[in-house]
Amino acid sequence: MEEYYDRRAPEYDDWWLGRGLFAGRRRPGWEAELDQVASTLGALPPRRTLDVACGTGFITRHLPGEIVGLDQSASMIAIARDRLPGAEFVVGDALALPFPARSFGRVHASFFYCHLEEPDRIRFVEEARRVAPELIVFGSRPGAADEPLERWEERVLQDGSRWRVFKRVFEPEELADELAGEVLHAGRWFVVVRSGQ
C-alpha cells in the first residue's frame, strides 16, 4: 500500500476538501462537521502526541501540544513537513512503532484504524498503548443503513491507477466498545473515540 499512498499524496487533501475527483460528491454538513471535529481535537489538553498515519498533516495541525507525525509514505510526510514546520515527522511502520515505551502522552490516528482488518487493529492498539497511555481514533460512520461495515473498495487516482483498499466503518458505540473508550464526537460523517488517559 505504500505505493498507493505515495501516488495519492498530491491529491490526498482533495478528499477532505471536496476537490478534484471528489468535487461532484454530495456530503451535506461535511465542512461544518469537520470544523466541529477540529474544535474537539483542539480542545484536548496539550500532550506530546504521536499522530499515526498522519498523511499530509491535514488533521495533525489541529492536535494540541508537541507533535510527532508518522506515516509509511515519504511523499505524504514531505507535504506534512511543509504544512507543519514546527512538528517532527518520521517515515515508519504503524504496526511496529519505532519508539520506546511511554514516549508519548497520546497516540492519535485518523482514517488509519478504519483501514485495518481485525488482527491488525488489535496489533495497532497494543502498539499504541505501549507508547502512550491515551489513544484517540478518528474514523468514518456508515453512510447508509444497508452499507456493509467491512468491505474492499476500489480506489481510482487521478493518474487512472486502480487500487483495492480495505475499509471498516463504525457506529460510535461500537468503536467505543472495541477500544474500551468514550465517544468524543458522533456526527453524520465522523466518529471520534478516546481510550485511556
mmCIF file with all atom_site columns, C-alpha atoms in Angstrom:
data_model
loop_
_atom_site.group_PDB
_atom_site.id
_atom_site.type_symbol
_atom_site.label_atom_id
_atom_site.label_alt_id
_atom_site.label_comp_id
_atom_site.label_asym_id
_atom_site.label_entity_id
_atom_site.label_seq_id
_atom_site.pdbx_PDB_ins_code
_atom_site.Cartn_x
_atom_site.Cartn_y
_atom_site.Cartn_z
_atom_site.occupancy
_atom_site.B_iso_or_equiv
_atom_site.pdbx_formal_charge
_atom_site.auth_seq_id
_atom_site.auth_comp_id
_atom_site.auth_asym_id
_atom_site.auth_atom_id
_atom_site.pdbx_PDB_model_num
ATOM 1   C CA . MET A 1 1   ? 0.000   0.000  0.000   1.00 0.00 ? 1   MET A CA 1
ATOM 2   C CA . GLU A 1 2   ? 3.000   2.301  0.303   1.00 0.00 ? 2   GLU A CA 1
ATOM 3   C CA . GLU A 1 3   ? 2.980   2.936  -3.470  1.00 0.00 ? 3   GLU A CA 1
ATOM 4   C CA . TYR A 1 4   ? -0.739  3.771  -3.390  1.00 0.00 ? 4   TYR A CA 1
ATOM 5   C CA . TYR A 1 5   ? -0.247  6.405  -0.692  1.00 0.00 ? 5   TYR A CA 1
ATOM 6   C CA . ASP A 1 6   ? 2.872   7.820  -2.350  1.00 0.00 ? 6   ASP A CA 1
ATOM 7   C CA . ARG A 1 7   ? 0.889   8.283  -5.550  1.00 0.00 ? 7   ARG A CA 1
ATOM 8   C CA . ARG A 1 8   ? -2.119  9.628  -3.697  1.00 0.00 ? 8   ARG A CA 1
ATOM 9   C CA . ALA A 1 9   ? -0.194  12.188 -1.629  1.00 0.00 ? 9   ALA A CA 1
ATOM 10  C CA . PRO A 1 10  ? -0.522  15.158 -4.043  1.00 0.00 ? 10  PRO A CA 1
ATOM 11  C CA . GLU A 1 11  ? -4.287  14.674 -4.257  1.00 0.00 ? 11  GLU A CA 1
ATOM 12  C CA . TYR A 1 12  ? -4.961  13.404 -0.712  1.00 0.00 ? 12  TYR A CA 1
ATOM 13  C CA . ASP A 1 13  ? -6.420  16.664 0.611   1.00 0.00 ? 13  ASP A CA 1
ATOM 14  C CA . ASP A 1 14  ? -8.957  16.680 -2.235  1.00 0.00 ? 14  ASP A CA 1
ATOM 15  C CA . TRP A 1 15  ? -10.969 14.073 -0.323  1.00 0.00 ? 15  TRP A CA 1
ATOM 16  C CA . TRP A 1 16  ? -11.190 16.337 2.737   1.00 0.00 ? 16  TRP A CA 1
ATOM 17  C CA . LEU A 1 17  ? -11.902 19.478 0.690   1.00 0.00 ? 17  LEU A CA 1
ATOM 18  C CA . GLY A 1 18  ? -14.235 18.078 -1.976  1.00 0.00 ? 18  GLY A CA 1
ATOM 19  C CA . ARG A 1 19  ? -11.944 18.922 -4.890  1.00 0.00 ? 19  ARG A CA 1
ATOM 20  C CA . GLY A 1 20  ? -10.571 17.005 -7.888  1.00 0.00 ? 20  GLY A CA 1
ATOM 21  C CA . LEU A 1 21  ? -12.142 13.562 -8.199  1.00 0.00 ? 21  LEU A CA 1
ATOM 22  C CA . PHE A 1 22  ? -14.340 14.354 -5.160  1.00 0.00 ? 22  PHE A CA 1
ATOM 23  C CA . ALA A 1 23  ? -15.761 17.645 -6.489  1.00 0.00 ? 23  ALA A CA 1
ATOM 24  C CA . GLY A 1 24  ? -19.073 16.067 -7.502  1.00 0.00 ? 24  GLY A CA 1
ATOM 25  C CA . ARG A 1 25  ? -19.660 14.175 -4.267  1.00 0.00 ? 25  ARG A CA 1
ATOM 26  C CA . ARG A 1 26  ? -22.644 15.373 -2.192  1.00 0.00 ? 26  ARG A CA 1
ATOM 27  C CA . ARG A 1 27  ? -21.815 15.458 1.524   1.00 0.00 ? 27  ARG A CA 1
ATOM 28  C CA . PRO A 1 28  ? -24.337 17.707 3.306   1.00 0.00 ? 28  PRO A CA 1
ATOM 29  C CA . GLY A 1 29  ? -22.895 19.160 6.508   1.00 0.00 ? 29  GLY A CA 1
ATOM 30  C CA . TRP A 1 30  ? -19.390 17.770 5.848   1.00 0.00 ? 30  TRP A CA 1
ATOM 31  C CA . GLU A 1 31  ? -17.490 21.051 6.254   1.00 0.00 ? 31  GLU A CA 1
ATOM 32  C CA . ALA A 1 32  ? -19.365 22.090 9.400   1.00 0.00 ? 32  ALA A CA 1
ATOM 33  C CA . GLU A 1 33  ? -18.805 18.685 10.977  1.00 0.00 ? 33  GLU A CA 1
ATOM 34  C CA . LEU A 1 34  ? -15.142 18.705 10.042  1.00 0.00 ? 34  LEU A CA 1
ATOM 35  C CA . ASP A 1 35  ? -14.870 22.073 11.831  1.00 0.00 ? 35  ASP A CA 1
ATOM 36  C CA . GLN A 1 36  ? -16.571 20.520 14.891  1.00 0.00 ? 36  GLN A CA 1
ATOM 37  C CA . VAL A 1 37  ? -14.092 17.637 14.940  1.00 0.00 ? 37  VAL A CA 1
ATOM 38  C CA . ALA A 1 38  ? -11.168 20.056 14.569  1.00 0.00 ? 38  ALA A CA 1
ATOM 39  C CA . SER A 1 39  ? -12.511 22.026 17.569  1.00 0.00 ? 39  SER A CA 1
ATOM 40  C CA . THR A 1 40  ? -12.957 18.821 19.592  1.00 0.00 ? 40  THR A CA 1
ATOM 41  C CA . LEU A 1 41  ? -9.377  17.773 18.916  1.00 0.00 ? 41  LEU A CA 1
ATOM 42  C CA . GLY A 1 42  ? -8.044  21.278 19.513  1.00 0.00 ? 42  GLY A CA 1
ATOM 43  C CA . ALA A 1 43  ? -9.769  21.442 22.910  1.00 0.00 ? 43  ALA A CA 1
ATOM 44  C CA . LEU A 1 44  ? -7.936  18.361 24.225  1.00 0.00 ? 44  LEU A CA 1
ATOM 45  C CA . PRO A 1 45  ? -5.293  19.016 26.883  1.00 0.00 ? 45  PRO A CA 1
ATOM 46  C CA . PRO A 1 46  ? -1.924  19.578 25.182  1.00 0.00 ? 46  PRO A CA 1
ATOM 47  C CA . ARG A 1 47  ? 0.236   16.444 25.236  1.00 0.00 ? 47  ARG A CA 1
ATOM 48  C CA . ARG A 1 48  ? 3.215   15.063 23.393  1.00 0.00 ? 48  ARG A CA 1
ATOM 49  C CA . THR A 1 49  ? 1.238   13.334 20.651  1.00 0.00 ? 49  THR A CA 1
ATOM 50  C CA . LEU A 1 50  ? 2.147   10.752 18.050  1.00 0.00 ? 50  LEU A CA 1
ATOM 51  C CA . ASP A 1 51  ? -0.125  11.096 15.028  1.00 0.00 ? 51  ASP A CA 1
ATOM 52  C CA . VAL A 1 52  ? -0.027  7.690  13.358  1.00 0.00 ? 52  VAL A CA 1
ATOM 53  C CA . ALA A 1 53  ? -0.633  7.571  9.591   1.00 0.00 ? 53  ALA A CA 1
ATOM 54  C CA . CYS A 1 54  ? -0.615  11.362 9.641   1.00 0.00 ? 54  CYS A CA 1
ATOM 55  C CA . GLY A 1 55  ? -0.783  11.640 5.857   1.00 0.00 ? 55  GLY A CA 1
ATOM 56  C CA . THR A 1 56  ? -0.404  15.235 4.689   1.00 0.00 ? 56  THR A CA 1
ATOM 57  C CA . GLY A 1 57  ? -0.952  16.609 8.207   1.00 0.00 ? 57  GLY A CA 1
ATOM 58  C CA . PHE A 1 58  ? -4.451  17.804 7.314   1.00 0.00 ? 58  PHE A CA 1
ATOM 59  C CA . ILE A 1 59  ? -5.821  16.717 10.716  1.00 0.00 ? 59  ILE A CA 1
ATOM 60  C CA . THR A 1 60  ? -2.453  16.722 12.525  1.00 0.00 ? 60  THR A CA 1
ATOM 61  C CA . ARG A 1 61  ? -2.455  20.533 12.540  1.00 0.00 ? 61  ARG A CA 1
ATOM 62  C CA . HIS A 1 62  ? -5.431  20.552 14.931  1.00 0.00 ? 62  HIS A CA 1
ATOM 63  C CA . LEU A 1 63  ? -3.757  18.443 17.634  1.00 0.00 ? 63  LEU A CA 1
ATOM 64  C CA . PRO A 1 64  ? -2.548  20.430 20.663  1.00 0.00 ? 64  PRO A CA 1
ATOM 65  C CA . GLY A 1 65  ? 0.913   20.032 22.153  1.00 0.00 ? 65  GLY A CA 1
ATOM 66  C CA . GLU A 1 66  ? 4.200   18.732 20.815  1.00 0.00 ? 66  GLU A CA 1
ATOM 67  C CA . ILE A 1 67  ? 3.525   16.683 17.676  1.00 0.00 ? 67  ILE A CA 1
ATOM 68  C CA . VAL A 1 68  ? 5.336   13.797 16.033  1.00 0.00 ? 68  VAL A CA 1
ATOM 69  C CA . GLY A 1 69  ? 3.745   12.536 12.824  1.00 0.00 ? 69  GLY A CA 1
ATOM 70  C CA . LEU A 1 70  ? 4.403   9.065  11.441  1.00 0.00 ? 70  LEU A CA 1
ATOM 71  C CA . ASP A 1 71  ? 3.456   7.699  8.037   1.00 0.00 ? 71  ASP A CA 1
ATOM 72  C CA . GLN A 1 72  ? 4.711   4.901  5.771   1.00 0.00 ? 72  GLN A CA 1
ATOM 73  C CA . SER A 1 73  ? 4.666   7.274  2.781   1.00 0.00 ? 73  SER A CA 1
ATOM 74  C CA . ALA A 1 74  ? 7.620   9.613  2.336   1.00 0.00 ? 74  ALA A CA 1
ATOM 75  C CA . SER A 1 75  ? 5.510   11.638 -0.126  1.00 0.00 ? 75  SER A CA 1
ATOM 76  C CA . MET A 1 76  ? 2.812   12.215 2.498   1.00 0.00 ? 76  MET A CA 1
ATOM 77  C CA . ILE A 1 77  ? 5.457   13.152 5.076   1.00 0.00 ? 77  ILE A CA 1
ATOM 78  C CA . ALA A 1 78  ? 7.009   15.711 2.693   1.00 0.00 ? 78  ALA A CA 1
ATOM 79  C CA . ILE A 1 79  ? 3.662   17.532 2.424   1.00 0.00 ? 79  ILE A CA 1
ATOM 80  C CA . ALA A 1 80  ? 3.059   17.311 6.186   1.00 0.00 ? 80  ALA A CA 1
ATOM 81  C CA . ARG A 1 81  ? 6.504   18.818 6.892   1.00 0.00 ? 81  ARG A CA 1
ATOM 82  C CA . ASP A 1 82  ? 5.677   21.795 4.684   1.00 0.00 ? 82  ASP A CA 1
ATOM 83  C CA . ARG A 1 83  ? 2.308   22.228 6.384   1.00 0.00 ? 83  ARG A CA 1
ATOM 84  C CA . LEU A 1 84  ? 3.661   21.930 9.961   1.00 0.00 ? 84  LEU A CA 1
ATOM 85  C CA . PRO A 1 85  ? 7.300   23.042 10.032  1.00 0.00 ? 85  PRO A CA 1
ATOM 86  C CA . GLY A 1 86  ? 7.312   23.063 13.855  1.00 0.00 ? 86  GLY A CA 1
ATOM 87  C CA . ALA A 1 87  ? 6.434   19.364 14.147  1.00 0.00 ? 87  ALA A CA 1
ATOM 88  C CA . GLU A 1 88  ? 8.649   16.303 13.785  1.00 0.00 ? 88  GLU A CA 1
ATOM 89  C CA . PHE A 1 89  ? 7.846   13.723 11.103  1.00 0.00 ? 89  PHE A CA 1
ATOM 90  C CA . VAL A 1 90  ? 9.057   10.140 10.723  1.00 0.00 ? 90  VAL A CA 1
ATOM 91  C CA . VAL A 1 91  ? 8.623   7.579  7.955   1.00 0.00 ? 91  VAL A CA 1
ATOM 92  C CA . GLY A 1 92  ? 7.780   4.327  9.717   1.00 0.00 ? 92  GLY A CA 1
ATOM 93  C CA . ASP A 1 93  ? 5.542   1.322  10.303  1.00 0.00 ? 93  ASP A CA 1
ATOM 94  C CA . ALA A 1 94  ? 2.381   1.985  12.317  1.00 0.00 ? 94  ALA A CA 1
ATOM 95  C CA . LEU A 1 95  ? 2.187   -1.667 13.402  1.00 0.00 ? 95  LEU A CA 1
ATOM 96  C CA . ALA A 1 96  ? 5.740   -1.649 14.784  1.00 0.00 ? 96  ALA A CA 1
ATOM 97  C CA . LEU A 1 97  ? 6.113   1.884  16.134  1.00 0.00 ? 97  LEU A CA 1
ATOM 98  C CA . PRO A 1 98  ? 9.793   2.895  16.225  1.00 0.00 ? 98  PRO A CA 1
ATOM 99  C CA . PHE A 1 99  ? 9.593   4.469  19.687  1.00 0.00 ? 99  PHE A CA 1
ATOM 100 C CA . PRO A 1 100 ? 10.307  3.291  23.250  1.00 0.00 ? 100 PRO A CA 1
ATOM 101 C CA . ALA A 1 101 ? 7.510   2.559  25.710  1.00 0.00 ? 101 ALA A CA 1
ATOM 102 C CA . ARG A 1 102 ? 5.687   5.610  27.069  1.00 0.00 ? 102 ARG A CA 1
ATOM 103 C CA . SER A 1 103 ? 7.405   8.018  24.661  1.00 0.00 ? 103 SER A CA 1
ATOM 104 C CA . PHE A 1 104 ? 4.153   9.975  24.255  1.00 0.00 ? 104 PHE A CA 1
ATOM 105 C CA . GLY A 1 105 ? 1.178   11.169 26.233  1.00 0.00 ? 105 GLY A CA 1
ATOM 106 C CA . ARG A 1 106 ? -1.219  10.420 23.406  1.00 0.00 ? 106 ARG A CA 1
ATOM 107 C CA . VAL A 1 107 ? -1.482  8.489  20.145  1.00 0.00 ? 107 VAL A CA 1
ATOM 108 C CA . HIS A 1 108 ? -3.898  9.824  17.544  1.00 0.00 ? 108 HIS A CA 1
ATOM 109 C CA . ALA A 1 109 ? -4.977  8.060  14.347  1.00 0.00 ? 109 ALA A CA 1
ATOM 110 C CA . SER A 1 110 ? -7.381  9.487  11.792  1.00 0.00 ? 110 SER A CA 1
ATOM 111 C CA . PHE A 1 111 ? -8.628  7.264  8.979   1.00 0.00 ? 111 PHE A CA 1
ATOM 112 C CA . PHE A 1 112 ? -5.981  4.646  9.637   1.00 0.00 ? 112 PHE A CA 1
ATOM 113 C CA . TYR A 1 113 ? -7.735  2.333  12.084  1.00 0.00 ? 113 TYR A CA 1
ATOM 114 C CA . CYS A 1 114 ? -10.629 2.001  9.631   1.00 0.00 ? 114 CYS A CA 1
ATOM 115 C CA . HIS A 1 115 ? -8.261  0.547  7.006   1.00 0.00 ? 115 HIS A CA 1
ATOM 116 C CA . LEU A 1 116 ? -7.078  -2.286 9.243   1.00 0.00 ? 116 LEU A CA 1
ATOM 117 C CA . GLU A 1 117 ? -8.578  -5.748 9.318   1.00 0.00 ? 117 GLU A CA 1
ATOM 118 C CA . GLU A 1 118 ? -9.250  -7.090 12.815  1.00 0.00 ? 118 GLU A CA 1
ATOM 119 C CA . PRO A 1 119 ? -5.887  -8.781 13.543  1.00 0.00 ? 119 PRO A CA 1
ATOM 120 C CA . ASP A 1 120 ? -4.034  -5.612 12.574  1.00 0.00 ? 120 ASP A CA 1
ATOM 121 C CA . ARG A 1 121 ? -6.443  -3.420 14.582  1.00 0.00 ? 121 ARG A CA 1
ATOM 122 C CA . ILE A 1 122 ? -5.574  -5.481 17.671  1.00 0.00 ? 122 ILE A CA 1
ATOM 123 C CA . ARG A 1 123 ? -1.873  -5.205 16.894  1.00 0.00 ? 123 ARG A CA 1
ATOM 124 C CA . PHE A 1 124 ? -2.098  -1.443 16.374  1.00 0.00 ? 124 PHE A CA 1
ATOM 125 C CA . VAL A 1 125 ? -3.935  -0.888 19.671  1.00 0.00 ? 125 VAL A CA 1
ATOM 126 C CA . GLU A 1 126 ? -1.270  -2.912 21.503  1.00 0.00 ? 126 GLU A CA 1
ATOM 127 C CA . GLU A 1 127 ? 1.472   -0.798 19.910  1.00 0.00 ? 127 GLU A CA 1
ATOM 128 C CA . ALA A 1 128 ? -0.368  2.456  20.636  1.00 0.00 ? 128 ALA A CA 1
ATOM 129 C CA . ARG A 1 129 ? -0.867  1.513  24.291  1.00 0.00 ? 129 ARG A CA 1
ATOM 130 C CA . ARG A 1 130 ? 2.797   0.563  24.543  1.00 0.00 ? 130 ARG A CA 1
ATOM 131 C CA . VAL A 1 131 ? 3.954   4.047  23.569  1.00 0.00 ? 131 VAL A CA 1
ATOM 132 C CA . ALA A 1 132 ? 1.199   6.160  25.197  1.00 0.00 ? 132 ALA A CA 1
ATOM 133 C CA . PRO A 1 133 ? -1.489  5.929  27.882  1.00 0.00 ? 133 PRO A CA 1
ATOM 134 C CA . GLU A 1 134 ? -4.149  7.554  25.672  1.00 0.00 ? 134 GLU A CA 1
ATOM 135 C CA . LEU A 1 135 ? -5.395  6.633  22.211  1.00 0.00 ? 135 LEU A CA 1
ATOM 136 C CA . ILE A 1 136 ? -7.713  8.705  20.031  1.00 0.00 ? 136 ILE A CA 1
ATOM 137 C CA . VAL A 1 137 ? -9.201  7.146  16.891  1.00 0.00 ? 137 VAL A CA 1
ATOM 138 C CA . PHE A 1 138 ? -10.991 9.233  14.269  1.00 0.00 ? 138 PHE A CA 1
ATOM 139 C CA . GLY A 1 139 ? -12.908 7.359  11.581  1.00 0.00 ? 139 GLY A CA 1
ATOM 140 C CA . SER A 1 140 ? -15.984 7.059  9.379   1.00 0.00 ? 140 SER A CA 1
ATOM 141 C CA . ARG A 1 141 ? -19.570 6.257  10.208  1.00 0.00 ? 141 ARG A CA 1
ATOM 142 C CA . PRO A 1 142 ? -21.751 4.149  7.918   1.00 0.00 ? 142 PRO A CA 1
ATOM 143 C CA . GLY A 1 143 ? -23.267 6.312  5.182   1.00 0.00 ? 143 GLY A CA 1
ATOM 144 C CA . ALA A 1 144 ? -26.466 4.256  4.848   1.00 0.00 ? 144 ALA A CA 1
ATOM 145 C CA . ALA A 1 145 ? -28.329 1.620  6.853   1.00 0.00 ? 145 ALA A CA 1
ATOM 146 C CA . ASP A 1 146 ? -27.551 -1.096 4.303   1.00 0.00 ? 146 ASP A CA 1
ATOM 147 C CA . GLU A 1 147 ? -23.874 -0.181 3.902   1.00 0.00 ? 147 GLU A CA 1
ATOM 148 C CA . PRO A 1 148 ? -21.602 -3.102 4.758   1.00 0.00 ? 148 PRO A CA 1
ATOM 149 C CA . LEU A 1 149 ? -19.450 -2.301 7.772   1.00 0.00 ? 149 LEU A CA 1
ATOM 150 C CA . GLU A 1 150 ? -16.452 -4.107 6.268   1.00 0.00 ? 150 GLU A CA 1
ATOM 151 C CA . ARG A 1 151 ? -15.558 -4.180 2.587   1.00 0.00 ? 151 ARG A CA 1
ATOM 152 C CA . TRP A 1 152 ? -12.828 -3.914 -0.013  1.00 0.00 ? 152 TRP A CA 1
ATOM 153 C CA . GLU A 1 153 ? -13.196 -0.734 -2.068  1.00 0.00 ? 153 GLU A CA 1
ATOM 154 C CA . GLU A 1 154 ? -11.706 0.139  -5.438  1.00 0.00 ? 154 GLU A CA 1
ATOM 155 C CA . ARG A 1 155 ? -9.896  3.478  -5.332  1.00 0.00 ? 155 ARG A CA 1
ATOM 156 C CA . VAL A 1 156 ? -9.040  5.336  -8.537  1.00 0.00 ? 156 VAL A CA 1
ATOM 157 C CA . LEU A 1 157 ? -6.361  8.015  -8.571  1.00 0.00 ? 157 LEU A CA 1
ATOM 158 C CA . GLN A 1 158 ? -6.024  10.945 -10.964 1.00 0.00 ? 158 GLN A CA 1
ATOM 159 C CA . ASP A 1 159 ? -3.354  9.042  -12.899 1.00 0.00 ? 159 ASP A CA 1
ATOM 160 C CA . GLY A 1 160 ? -6.001  6.373  -13.652 1.00 0.00 ? 160 GLY A CA 1
ATOM 161 C CA . SER A 1 161 ? -4.410  3.693  -11.478 1.00 0.00 ? 161 SER A CA 1
ATOM 162 C CA . ARG A 1 162 ? -6.798  1.458  -9.521  1.00 0.00 ? 162 ARG A CA 1
ATOM 163 C CA . TRP A 1 163 ? -6.218  0.093  -6.031  1.00 0.00 ? 163 TRP A CA 1
ATOM 164 C CA . ARG A 1 164 ? -8.113  -2.183 -3.634  1.00 0.00 ? 164 ARG A CA 1
ATOM 165 C CA . VAL A 1 165 ? -8.342  -0.786 -0.111  1.00 0.00 ? 165 VAL A CA 1
ATOM 166 C CA . PHE A 1 166 ? -9.945  -2.383 2.953   1.00 0.00 ? 166 PHE A CA 1
ATOM 167 C CA . LYS A 1 167 ? -12.473 -0.152 4.766   1.00 0.00 ? 167 LYS A CA 1
ATOM 168 C CA . ARG A 1 168 ? -14.226 -0.647 8.111   1.00 0.00 ? 168 ARG A CA 1
ATOM 169 C CA . VAL A 1 169 ? -16.834 1.873  9.247   1.00 0.00 ? 169 VAL A CA 1
ATOM 170 C CA . PHE A 1 170 ? -18.104 2.093  12.815  1.00 0.00 ? 170 PHE A CA 1
ATOM 171 C CA . GLU A 1 171 ? -21.124 3.247  14.730  1.00 0.00 ? 171 GLU A CA 1
ATOM 172 C CA . PRO A 1 172 ? -19.863 5.361  17.658  1.00 0.00 ? 172 PRO A CA 1
ATOM 173 C CA . GLU A 1 173 ? -20.820 2.928  20.435  1.00 0.00 ? 173 GLU A CA 1
ATOM 174 C CA . GLU A 1 174 ? -19.323 0.029  18.513  1.00 0.00 ? 174 GLU A CA 1
ATOM 175 C CA . LEU A 1 175 ? -15.957 1.770  18.151  1.00 0.00 ? 175 LEU A CA 1
ATOM 176 C CA . ALA A 1 176 ? -16.061 2.841  21.798  1.00 0.00 ? 176 ALA A CA 1
ATOM 177 C CA . ASP A 1 177 ? -16.701 -0.772 22.834  1.00 0.00 ? 177 ASP A CA 1
ATOM 178 C CA . GLU A 1 178 ? -13.907 -2.093 20.631  1.00 0.00 ? 178 GLU A CA 1
ATOM 179 C CA . LEU A 1 179 ? -11.419 0.388  22.120  1.00 0.00 ? 179 LEU A CA 1
ATOM 180 C CA . ALA A 1 180 ? -12.859 0.329  25.665  1.00 0.00 ? 180 ALA A CA 1
ATOM 181 C CA . GLY A 1 181 ? -13.198 4.088  25.369  1.00 0.00 ? 181 GLY A CA 1
ATOM 182 C CA . GLU A 1 182 ? -15.577 7.036  25.271  1.00 0.00 ? 182 GLU A CA 1
ATOM 183 C CA . VAL A 1 183 ? -17.164 8.797  22.311  1.00 0.00 ? 183 VAL A CA 1
ATOM 184 C CA . LEU A 1 184 ? -15.854 12.355 21.847  1.00 0.00 ? 184 LEU A CA 1
ATOM 185 C CA . HIS A 1 185 ? -17.740 13.024 18.616  1.00 0.00 ? 185 HIS A CA 1
ATOM 186 C CA . ALA A 1 186 ? -20.602 11.255 16.859  1.00 0.00 ? 186 ALA A CA 1
ATOM 187 C CA . GLY A 1 187 ? -21.834 13.089 13.780  1.00 0.00 ? 187 GLY A CA 1
ATOM 188 C CA . ARG A 1 188 ? -23.287 12.114 10.451  1.00 0.00 ? 188 ARG A CA 1
ATOM 189 C CA . TRP A 1 189 ? -19.886 11.567 8.842   1.00 0.00 ? 189 TRP A CA 1
ATOM 190 C CA . PHE A 1 190 ? -17.305 11.073 11.568  1.00 0.00 ? 190 PHE A CA 1
ATOM 191 C CA . VAL A 1 191 ? -16.773 9.317  14.869  1.00 0.00 ? 191 VAL A CA 1
ATOM 192 C CA . VAL A 1 192 ? -14.011 10.098 17.358  1.00 0.00 ? 192 VAL A CA 1
ATOM 193 C CA . VAL A 1 193 ? -13.282 7.851  20.341  1.00 0.00 ? 193 VAL A CA 1
ATOM 194 C CA . ARG A 1 194 ? -10.784 8.292  23.189  1.00 0.00 ? 194 ARG A CA 1
ATOM 195 C CA . SER A 1 195 ? -9.415  5.302  25.091  1.00 0.00 ? 195 SER A CA 1
ATOM 196 C CA . GLY A 1 196 ? -7.315  5.524  28.250  1.00 0.00 ? 196 GLY A CA 1
ATOM 197 C CA . GLN A 1 197 ? -5.897  8.722  29.767  1.00 0.00 ? 197 GLN A CA 1
#
